[in-house]
CSV table of C-alpha atoms and ligand atoms in Angstrom, one decimal:
chain,number,residue,atom,x,y,z
A,40,MET,CA,9.7,26.4,-9.4
A,41,GLY,CA,8.0,23.2,-10.2
A,42,ILE,CA,4.8,21.1,-10.4
A,43,VAL,CA,3.1,20.5,-7.1
A,44,VAL,CA,0.1,18.1,-6.5
A,45,ALA,CA,-1.8,19.0,-3.4
A,46,LYS,CA,-4.4,16.6,-2.1
A,47,PHE,CA,-7.0,17.7,0.4
A,48,GLY,CA,-8.7,15.0,2.5
A,49,GLY,CA,-12.3,15.2,3.6
A,50,THR,CA,-11.6,16.9,7.0
A,51,SER,CA,-9.3,19.5,5.4
A,52,VAL,CA,-12.2,20.8,3.4
A,53,GLY,CA,-14.7,20.0,6.2
A,54,MET,CA,-16.2,23.5,6.6
A,55,GLY,CA,-16.3,26.8,4.8
A,56,GLU,CA,-13.4,28.2,6.7
A,57,ARG,CA,-11.2,25.2,5.9
A,58,ILE,CA,-12.1,25.3,2.2
A,59,HIS,CA,-11.1,28.9,2.2
A,60,LYS,CA,-7.8,28.0,4.0
A,61,ALA,CA,-7.1,25.2,1.5
A,62,ALA,CA,-7.8,27.5,-1.5
A,63,ASN,CA,-5.6,30.2,0.1
A,64,SER,CA,-2.7,27.8,0.6
A,65,VAL,CA,-3.0,26.7,-3.1
A,66,VAL,CA,-3.0,30.2,-4.3
A,67,ASN,CA,0.1,31.1,-2.2
A,68,GLU,CA,2.0,28.2,-3.7
A,69,TYR,CA,0.9,29.3,-7.2
A,70,MET,CA,2.0,32.9,-6.5
A,71,LYS,CA,5.5,31.6,-5.7
A,72,GLY,CA,5.7,30.5,-9.3
A,73,ASN,CA,4.7,26.9,-9.0
A,74,LYS,CA,2.2,25.0,-11.1
A,75,VAL,CA,-0.3,23.5,-8.7
A,76,VAL,CA,-2.7,20.7,-9.3
A,77,VAL,CA,-5.3,20.1,-6.7
A,78,VAL,CA,-6.9,16.7,-5.9
A,79,VAL,CA,-9.8,16.7,-3.4
A,80,SER,CA,-11.9,14.1,-1.5
A,81,ALA,CA,-15.5,14.4,-0.6
A,82,ILE,CA,-16.3,16.9,2.2
A,83,ASN,CA,-16.0,15.3,5.6
A,84,LYS,CA,-17.9,12.0,5.9
A,85,THR,CA,-20.0,12.5,2.8
A,86,THR,CA,-19.0,9.1,1.4
A,87,ASP,CA,-19.9,7.3,4.6
A,88,GLU,CA,-23.2,9.1,4.7
A,89,SER,CA,-24.1,8.3,1.2
A,90,ILE,CA,-23.3,4.6,1.8
A,91,LYS,CA,-25.6,4.7,4.9
A,92,LEU,CA,-28.4,6.3,2.9
A,93,VAL,CA,-28.1,3.7,0.1
A,94,LYS,CA,-28.2,0.9,2.7
A,95,GLU,CA,-31.3,2.2,4.3
A,96,SER,CA,-33.1,3.1,1.1
A,97,ILE,CA,-32.1,0.3,-1.3
A,98,GLY,CA,-30.3,-2.3,0.7
A,99,ASP,CA,-28.3,-5.0,-1.0
A,100,SER,CA,-30.0,-4.7,-4.4
A,101,VAL,CA,-28.0,-1.6,-5.3
A,102,THR,CA,-25.7,-2.4,-8.2
A,103,GLU,CA,-22.0,-1.5,-8.0
A,104,LYS,CA,-22.5,0.8,-11.0
A,105,GLN,CA,-25.3,2.7,-9.2
A,106,LEU,CA,-23.3,2.9,-6.0
A,107,ALA,CA,-20.2,4.3,-7.8
A,108,GLY,CA,-22.4,6.9,-9.4
A,109,ILE,CA,-23.9,7.9,-6.1
A,110,LEU,CA,-20.6,8.0,-4.2
A,111,SER,CA,-19.1,10.1,-7.0
A,112,MET,CA,-21.4,13.0,-6.0
A,113,GLY,CA,-19.2,13.7,-2.9
A,114,GLU,CA,-16.1,14.5,-5.0
A,115,MET,CA,-18.2,16.2,-7.7
A,116,GLN,CA,-19.4,18.6,-5.1
A,117,SER,CA,-16.0,19.3,-3.5
A,118,VAL,CA,-14.2,20.1,-6.7
A,119,ARG,CA,-16.8,22.7,-7.6
A,120,ILE,CA,-16.6,24.4,-4.3
A,121,LEU,CA,-12.9,24.4,-4.0
A,122,SER,CA,-12.3,25.5,-7.6
A,123,ALA,CA,-14.8,28.4,-7.2
A,124,THR,CA,-13.1,29.4,-3.9
A,125,ILE,CA,-9.7,29.5,-5.7
A,126,GLU,CA,-11.3,31.7,-8.5
A,127,SER,CA,-12.7,34.0,-5.8
A,128,LEU,CA,-9.1,34.7,-4.7
A,129,GLY,CA,-8.3,35.9,-8.2
A,130,VAL,CA,-6.6,33.0,-9.9
A,131,LYS,CA,-8.0,31.0,-12.8
A,132,SER,CA,-9.1,27.5,-11.8
A,133,GLU,CA,-11.0,24.7,-13.5
A,134,TYR,CA,-12.7,21.7,-11.9
A,135,ILE,CA,-12.4,18.4,-13.6
A,136,ASP,CA,-14.8,15.5,-12.9
A,137,PRO,CA,-15.4,12.2,-14.8
A,138,PHE,CA,-17.9,14.0,-17.1
A,139,SER,CA,-15.4,16.5,-18.2
A,140,GLU,CA,-13.8,16.0,-21.6
A,141,LYS,CA,-10.4,16.6,-19.9
A,142,TRP,CA,-11.0,13.8,-17.3
A,143,PRO,CA,-7.7,11.9,-17.0
A,144,VAL,CA,-8.1,8.8,-14.8
A,145,ILE,CA,-9.2,5.8,-16.9
A,146,THR,CA,-10.0,2.5,-15.4
A,147,ASP,CA,-11.6,-0.9,-16.0
A,148,SER,CA,-15.3,-1.4,-15.2
A,149,ASN,CA,-14.8,-2.8,-11.7
A,150,TYR,CA,-17.0,0.0,-10.4
A,151,LEU,CA,-16.0,0.0,-6.7
A,152,GLU,CA,-12.4,-1.1,-6.8
A,153,ALA,CA,-11.4,-0.1,-10.3
A,154,LYS,CA,-8.0,-1.0,-11.7
A,155,ILE,CA,-6.2,2.0,-13.3
A,156,ASP,CA,-5.1,2.0,-16.9
A,157,LYS,CA,-1.8,3.7,-16.2
A,158,ASP,CA,-0.7,4.3,-19.8
A,159,GLU,CA,-4.0,5.8,-20.9
A,160,THR,CA,-4.2,7.9,-17.8
A,161,LYS,CA,-0.7,9.2,-18.4
A,162,LYS,CA,-1.5,10.1,-21.9
A,163,ARG,CA,-4.6,12.0,-20.9
A,164,VAL,CA,-2.8,13.8,-18.1
A,165,GLN,CA,-0.2,15.0,-20.6
A,166,GLU,CA,-2.8,15.9,-23.1
A,167,HIS,CA,-5.4,17.7,-20.9
A,168,ILE,CA,-3.9,18.7,-17.6
A,169,MET,CA,-0.5,19.8,-18.6
A,170,PRO,CA,-1.8,22.5,-21.0
A,171,LEU,CA,-4.0,23.9,-18.2
A,172,LEU,CA,-0.9,24.3,-16.1
A,173,ASP,CA,0.9,26.0,-18.9
A,174,GLN,CA,-2.0,28.5,-19.2
A,175,GLY,CA,-1.7,29.4,-15.5
A,176,VAL,CA,-4.9,27.6,-14.6
A,177,ILE,CA,-5.2,25.6,-11.3
A,178,PRO,CA,-7.0,22.3,-12.1
A,179,VAL,CA,-9.1,20.9,-9.3
A,180,ILE,CA,-9.5,17.2,-9.9
A,181,CYS,CA,-11.9,14.7,-8.2
A,182,GLY,CA,-9.9,12.2,-6.1
A,183,PHE,CA,-11.2,8.7,-5.7
A,184,LEU,CA,-13.0,8.6,-9.1
A,185,GLY,CA,-12.2,7.0,-12.4
A,186,ARG,CA,-14.0,6.5,-15.8
A,187,ASP,CA,-14.3,3.3,-17.7
A,188,SER,CA,-14.2,2.8,-21.5
A,189,HIS,CA,-18.0,3.2,-21.6
A,190,ASN,CA,-17.7,6.7,-20.0
A,191,CYS,CA,-19.2,5.3,-16.7
A,192,VAL,CA,-18.0,6.6,-13.3
A,193,THR,CA,-15.9,4.1,-11.3
A,194,THR,CA,-14.2,4.5,-7.9
A,195,LEU,CA,-10.7,3.5,-6.8
A,196,GLY,CA,-11.9,2.0,-3.5
A,197,ARG,CA,-12.4,3.7,-0.1
A,198,GLY,CA,-9.7,6.3,0.7
A,199,GLY,CA,-8.7,6.2,-3.0
A,200,SER,CA,-8.1,9.9,-3.4
A,201,ASP,CA,-4.5,9.3,-2.1
A,202,VAL,CA,-4.1,7.0,-5.0
A,203,SER,CA,-5.4,9.7,-7.4
A,204,ALA,CA,-2.9,12.2,-6.0
A,205,PHE,CA,0.2,10.0,-6.4
A,206,LEU,CA,-1.0,8.7,-9.8
A,207,ILE,CA,-1.5,12.2,-11.1
A,208,GLY,CA,1.9,13.2,-9.6
A,209,HIS,CA,3.5,10.3,-11.5
A,210,CYS,CA,1.8,11.1,-14.8
A,211,LEU,CA,2.9,14.8,-14.6
A,212,ASN,CA,6.4,14.0,-13.5
A,213,ALA,CA,5.6,16.4,-10.6
A,214,ASP,CA,8.2,17.6,-8.2
A,215,GLU,CA,6.2,17.1,-5.1
A,216,VAL,CA,3.0,15.5,-3.9
A,217,ILE,CA,1.6,17.0,-0.7
A,218,ILE,CA,-1.1,15.1,1.3
A,219,VAL,CA,-3.0,17.6,3.4
A,220,THR,CA,-4.9,15.8,6.2
A,221,ASP,CA,-6.2,15.9,9.7
A,222,VAL,CA,-3.0,14.7,11.5
A,223,LYS,CA,0.4,16.5,11.7
A,224,GLY,CA,2.1,13.6,9.9
A,225,VAL,CA,2.8,10.0,10.4
A,226,MET,CA,3.0,9.0,14.0
A,227,SER,CA,5.1,6.3,15.7
A,228,THR,CA,1.8,4.6,16.6
A,229,ASP,CA,-1.9,5.5,16.8
A,230,PRO,CA,-2.0,8.4,19.3
A,231,ARG,CA,-5.5,7.4,20.3
A,232,LYS,CA,-4.1,4.2,21.6
A,233,LEU,CA,-0.8,5.3,23.1
A,234,ASN,CA,-0.2,8.9,24.3
A,235,THR,CA,3.5,8.5,23.9
A,236,ALA,CA,3.1,8.5,20.1
A,237,ARG,CA,5.4,10.9,18.3
A,238,LYS,CA,5.4,12.5,14.9
A,239,LEU,CA,8.0,11.1,12.5
A,240,ASP,CA,10.1,13.6,10.5
A,241,LYS,CA,10.5,11.1,7.7
A,242,ILE,CA,9.6,7.6,6.8
A,243,THR,CA,10.5,5.4,3.8
A,244,VAL,CA,8.0,4.2,1.2
A,245,GLU,CA,8.7,0.6,2.2
A,246,GLU,CA,7.9,1.3,5.9
A,247,MET,CA,4.9,3.4,5.1
A,248,ILE,CA,3.4,0.7,2.9
A,249,ASP,CA,3.7,-1.9,5.7
A,250,LEU,CA,2.3,0.6,8.2
A,251,ALA,CA,-0.7,1.4,6.0
A,252,ASN,CA,-1.3,-2.3,5.4
A,253,TYR,CA,-1.4,-3.0,9.0
A,254,GLY,CA,-4.1,-0.4,9.6
A,255,ALA,CA,-2.6,3.0,9.8
A,256,GLN,CA,-5.2,5.3,8.3
A,257,VAL,CA,-3.0,8.1,7.3
A,258,LEU,CA,-2.5,7.0,3.7
A,259,HIS,CA,-4.1,4.5,1.3
A,260,PRO,CA,-1.7,1.5,1.1
A,261,ASN,CA,-1.8,1.5,-2.7
A,262,ALA,CA,-1.0,5.2,-3.2
A,263,LEU,CA,2.7,4.8,-2.8
A,264,ARG,CA,2.9,2.3,-5.7
A,265,TYR,CA,2.8,5.4,-7.9
A,266,LYS,CA,5.5,7.3,-6.0
A,267,ASP,CA,8.6,7.7,-8.1
A,268,PRO,CA,11.8,7.9,-6.2
A,269,ASP,CA,12.6,11.5,-7.3
A,270,ILE,CA,9.2,13.0,-6.5
A,271,LYS,CA,9.2,14.6,-3.1
A,272,ALA,CA,6.2,13.7,-0.9
A,273,LYS,CA,5.0,14.7,2.5
A,274,ILE,CA,2.0,14.4,4.8
A,275,ILE,CA,0.9,17.6,6.5
A,276,SER,CA,-1.9,19.0,8.6
A,277,PHE,CA,-4.5,21.3,7.2
A,278,GLU,CA,-4.5,23.4,10.3
A,279,TYR,CA,-1.8,25.8,9.3
A,280,GLY,CA,-3.2,26.6,5.9
A,281,ASP,CA,0.3,26.4,4.5
A,282,LEU,CA,1.6,23.9,2.0
A,283,ARG,CA,5.2,24.6,3.1
A,284,VAL,CA,4.7,23.5,6.7
A,285,LYS,CA,6.7,20.5,7.9
A,286,GLY,CA,5.0,17.2,8.4
A,287,THR,CA,6.4,13.8,7.6
A,288,ASP,CA,8.5,13.4,4.5
A,289,ILE,CA,8.1,10.1,2.6
A,290,ILE,CA,11.4,9.0,1.1
A,291,GLY,CA,12.1,6.5,-1.7
A,292,PRO,CA,11.3,3.9,-2.8
A,293,ALA,CA,14.7,2.5,-2.8
A,294,ASN,CA,13.7,0.0,-5.5
A,295,PRO,CA,11.3,1.5,-8.0
A,296,ASP,CA,10.7,-1.9,-9.6
A,297,ASP,CA,9.0,-3.0,-6.4
A,298,ASN,CA,5.7,-3.2,-8.3
A,299,VAL,CA,6.8,-6.2,-10.3
A,300,VAL,CA,7.0,-9.7,-8.9
A,301,THR,CA,10.4,-10.8,-7.9
A,302,ILE,CA,11.0,-14.6,-7.5
A,303,SER,CA,14.2,-15.8,-6.1
A,304,MET,CA,15.6,-19.1,-4.8
A,305,LEU,CA,18.2,-19.1,-2.1
A,306,PRO,CA,21.4,-20.7,-3.5
A,307,ASP,CA,22.1,-22.4,-0.2
A,308,LYS,CA,20.5,-25.5,1.1
A,309,LEU,CA,18.5,-25.1,4.3
A,310,SER,CA,17.6,-27.5,7.0
A,311,VAL,CA,14.3,-27.6,8.9
A,312,ILE,CA,13.8,-28.2,12.5
A,313,ALA,CA,10.4,-28.8,14.0
A,314,VAL,CA,10.1,-28.3,17.7
A,315,VAL,CA,7.1,-30.0,19.1
A,316,GLY,CA,5.0,-29.5,22.3
A,317,GLU,CA,1.4,-29.4,23.5
A,318,ASN,CA,-0.7,-26.3,23.3
A,319,LEU,CA,2.1,-24.0,22.3
A,320,MET,CA,-0.2,-21.1,21.6
A,321,SER,CA,-1.1,-20.7,25.2
A,322,LYS,CA,2.4,-20.9,26.6
A,323,LYS,CA,4.4,-17.7,27.1
A,324,GLY,CA,7.9,-17.0,25.9
A,325,ILE,CA,8.5,-20.1,23.9
A,326,ILE,CA,9.4,-18.3,20.7
A,327,ALA,CA,11.6,-15.9,22.6
A,328,ASP,CA,13.4,-18.9,24.3
A,329,ILE,CA,13.9,-20.5,20.9
A,330,THR,CA,15.1,-17.5,19.0
A,331,SER,CA,17.4,-16.3,21.8
A,332,LYS,CA,19.0,-19.7,22.0
A,333,VAL,CA,19.6,-19.6,18.3
A,334,SER,CA,21.0,-16.1,18.3
A,335,ASP,CA,23.1,-16.7,21.4
A,336,ASN,CA,24.8,-19.3,19.3
A,337,ASP,CA,25.3,-17.0,16.4
A,338,ILE,CA,23.0,-19.0,14.1
A,339,SER,CA,20.8,-17.1,11.6
A,340,LEU,CA,17.2,-18.0,11.2
A,341,TYR,CA,15.8,-18.1,7.6
A,342,GLY,CA,12.2,-18.7,8.5
A,343,ILE,CA,9.9,-19.5,11.4
A,344,SER,CA,6.3,-20.5,11.5
A,345,THR,CA,4.2,-21.4,14.4
A,346,GLY,CA,1.3,-23.8,14.9
A,347,GLU,CA,-0.7,-25.3,17.7
A,348,SER,CA,1.7,-28.1,18.5
A,349,SER,CA,4.9,-27.3,16.6
A,350,ILE,CA,7.2,-24.5,15.7
A,351,THR,CA,9.1,-24.9,12.5
A,352,LEU,CA,12.5,-23.3,12.0
A,353,PHE,CA,14.7,-23.0,8.9
A,354,PHE,CA,18.5,-22.7,9.1
A,355,LYS,CA,21.4,-22.9,6.7
A,356,LYS,CA,22.3,-26.5,6.3
A,357,GLU,CA,25.8,-25.9,7.7
A,358,ASP,CA,24.3,-24.5,10.9
A,359,ALA,CA,21.7,-27.2,11.3
A,360,ASP,CA,23.6,-29.6,13.5
A,361,LYS,CA,24.6,-26.9,15.9
A,362,ALA,CA,21.0,-25.6,16.0
A,363,HIS,CA,19.7,-29.1,16.5
A,364,GLU,CA,22.0,-29.5,19.5
A,365,VAL,CA,21.2,-26.2,21.2
A,366,LEU,CA,17.5,-26.5,20.7
A,367,HIS,CA,17.6,-30.0,22.0
A,368,ASP,CA,19.2,-28.7,25.2
A,369,LEU,CA,16.2,-26.3,25.4
A,370,VAL,CA,13.7,-29.0,24.9
A,371,ILE,CA,15.0,-31.3,27.6
A,372,GLN,CA,15.5,-28.4,30.1
A,373,GLY,CA,11.8,-27.6,30.5
A,374,ASP,CA,8.4,-29.3,30.3
A,375,GLU,CA,6.7,-27.2,27.6
A,376,LEU,CA,8.5,-28.8,24.7
A,377,SER,CA,8.6,-32.5,24.2
A,378,SER,CA,10.8,-33.2,21.2
A,379,LEU,CA,12.3,-32.0,18.0
A,380,SER,CA,13.1,-33.3,14.5
A,381,LEU,CA,15.7,-32.4,12.0
A,382,GLY,CA,15.1,-32.6,8.3
A,383,GLN,CA,17.8,-32.0,5.7
A,384,GLU,CA,18.1,-30.2,2.4
A,385,ILE,CA,15.4,-27.7,1.9
A,386,ALA,CA,15.1,-25.1,-0.8
A,387,MET,CA,13.6,-21.7,-0.1
A,388,ILE,CA,11.8,-19.7,-2.8
A,389,SER,CA,10.7,-16.2,-2.1
A,390,VAL,CA,8.0,-14.4,-4.1
A,391,VAL,CA,7.8,-10.7,-3.4
A,392,SER,CA,5.3,-8.1,-4.8
A,393,HIS,CA,3.3,-5.2,-3.5
A,394,GLU,CA,0.5,-6.4,-5.8
A,395,PHE,CA,-0.1,-9.2,-3.4
A,396,ILE,CA,-1.9,-7.1,-0.8
A,397,ASP,CA,-5.0,-6.8,-3.0
A,398,THR,CA,-4.7,-9.9,-5.1
A,399,PRO,CA,-6.9,-12.6,-3.9
A,400,GLY,CA,-5.8,-16.2,-4.3
A,401,ILE,CA,-2.1,-15.5,-4.7
A,402,ILE,CA,-1.0,-18.3,-2.4
A,403,ALA,CA,-3.2,-20.7,-4.4
A,404,ASN,CA,-1.6,-19.4,-7.6
A,405,ILE,CA,1.8,-20.2,-6.2
A,406,THR,CA,1.0,-23.6,-4.7
A,407,ASN,CA,-1.4,-25.1,-7.3
A,408,PRO,CA,1.3,-25.7,-10.0
A,409,LEU,CA,3.4,-27.3,-7.3
A,410,HIS,CA,0.6,-29.6,-6.3
A,411,ASP,CA,-0.2,-30.4,-10.0
A,412,ASN,CA,3.4,-31.5,-10.4
A,413,ASP,CA,3.5,-33.6,-7.3
A,414,ILE,CA,5.9,-31.3,-5.5
A,415,ASN,CA,5.5,-31.6,-1.7
A,416,ILE,CA,5.5,-28.2,0.1
A,417,VAL,CA,7.3,-28.4,3.4
A,418,GLU,CA,6.1,-25.0,4.6
A,419,VAL,CA,4.6,-21.8,3.3
A,420,SER,CA,4.8,-18.5,5.2
A,421,SER,CA,3.4,-15.2,4.0
A,422,SER,CA,3.3,-11.6,5.0
A,423,GLN,CA,1.6,-8.6,3.3
A,424,THR,CA,4.0,-8.5,0.4
A,425,ALA,CA,5.9,-11.8,0.4
A,426,VAL,CA,5.2,-15.5,0.1
A,427,VAL,CA,8.0,-17.8,1.0
A,428,VAL,CA,7.7,-21.5,0.0
A,429,PHE,CA,10.0,-24.2,1.4
A,430,VAL,CA,10.3,-27.5,-0.6
A,431,GLU,CA,12.7,-30.4,-0.7
A,432,TRP,CA,16.0,-29.4,-2.2
A,433,ASP,CA,15.7,-31.8,-5.1
A,434,ASP,CA,12.3,-30.2,-6.0
A,435,GLY,CA,13.7,-26.7,-5.7
A,436,GLU,CA,14.8,-25.9,-9.2
A,437,LYS,CA,11.6,-27.3,-10.7
A,438,ALA,CA,9.4,-25.5,-8.2
A,439,TYR,CA,11.2,-22.3,-8.9
A,440,GLU,CA,10.6,-22.6,-12.7
A,441,LEU,CA,6.9,-23.5,-12.2
A,442,ILE,CA,6.3,-20.5,-10.0
A,443,LYS,CA,8.1,-18.3,-12.5
A,444,GLU,CA,6.0,-19.6,-15.3
A,445,THR,CA,2.8,-19.0,-13.4
A,446,LEU,CA,3.5,-15.5,-12.1
A,447,GLN,CA,5.6,-13.8,-14.8
B,148,LIG,N1,-14.2,10.1,-0.4
B,148,LIG,C1,-13.7,8.8,-0.5
B,148,LIG,C2,-13.8,8.0,0.8
B,148,LIG,O1,-14.2,8.5,1.8
B,148,LIG,C3,-12.3,8.8,-1.0
B,148,LIG,C4,-11.3,9.5,-0.1
B,148,LIG,O2,-11.6,10.2,0.9
B,148,LIG,O3,-10.1,9.3,-0.3
B,148,LIG,O4,-13.5,6.9,0.8
B,149,MG,MG1,-9.8,10.0,3.1
């Protein structure tokens, strides 16, 4: 027995029969003795259609506030239909939209990509949603929507009802969050692109976040920020009309503090090697040649970045002479690469945070204070969640402190 949050995506409530199936699966779960909270998206492509209508009728002069109000209608409709369907099956249900007194999700006034006030939301979930569960009522809550401090409707960004589900799960200390969608689970790749794609039985939060950021549509990349390690989570297909069906389990996160920024400096000195050649982008296999040469010689690579006419590699200082020698062999063997240079004593500072994905200007925030203090940056490399900065060893400590001051 526990608290289950079930989120239904647009397709899972895309027609009358599916809405009935969804309601039925919720009621079955409830009958087993669980407390069930439902989060629902707009029916089918309602949100896309509203955006199209607005474009055609108003064009660019629509305000963000107006658009958020218009888009909210999709979820305002679906909560009413789903809640009434649940009631028709003989269980008490209450729909909750941003105009309800019990509305829990509180945000800032950035209408289309609103930032959630986690503390206020948690307080309201405990105050208004928990008592409904204790009274045996099934709350059906609008996904995707928020409310600001002026009682205006906001949205959490496209696909945001996944965020709503995990957020509410977190605030309720739920036992499980179930995402009911139009695929059987998370696939090894996009099945429309490769027919050898397989469903995964499980995936970690860390893997799922990277997958979502690189375009997998199955879950909103920000949703898992709210997943606590001990809340079970899975993605399942609506087709079976059963919340107990197997899909893909989402495990973790291993490090629940991943939301905060971690800044670290490698204690070892690194060396940098720049391998130079003409038009490297258009030549095949160069990176493979370089990295296999390095790994064949048992040298670990701390960073690599590629440009039009050079490839920069970072090694531990103690490995640098060896790396220099073997890469030089490679350079003189073929015609593609012309030369290489070895620089000594580099410090590597890593800055990691899942917040980076949707924080504009993060690299500038990291590099500006270094520039202002005349610290030369040897190289910067970045991925979705990490920025790695290489500076001269003598500048390392100062750079580390400056970045810390700016970001923490
Ligand atoms: N209805 C919203 C959208 O289409 C939110 C969601 O489906 O998660 O973006
Ligand atoms: Mg969706």
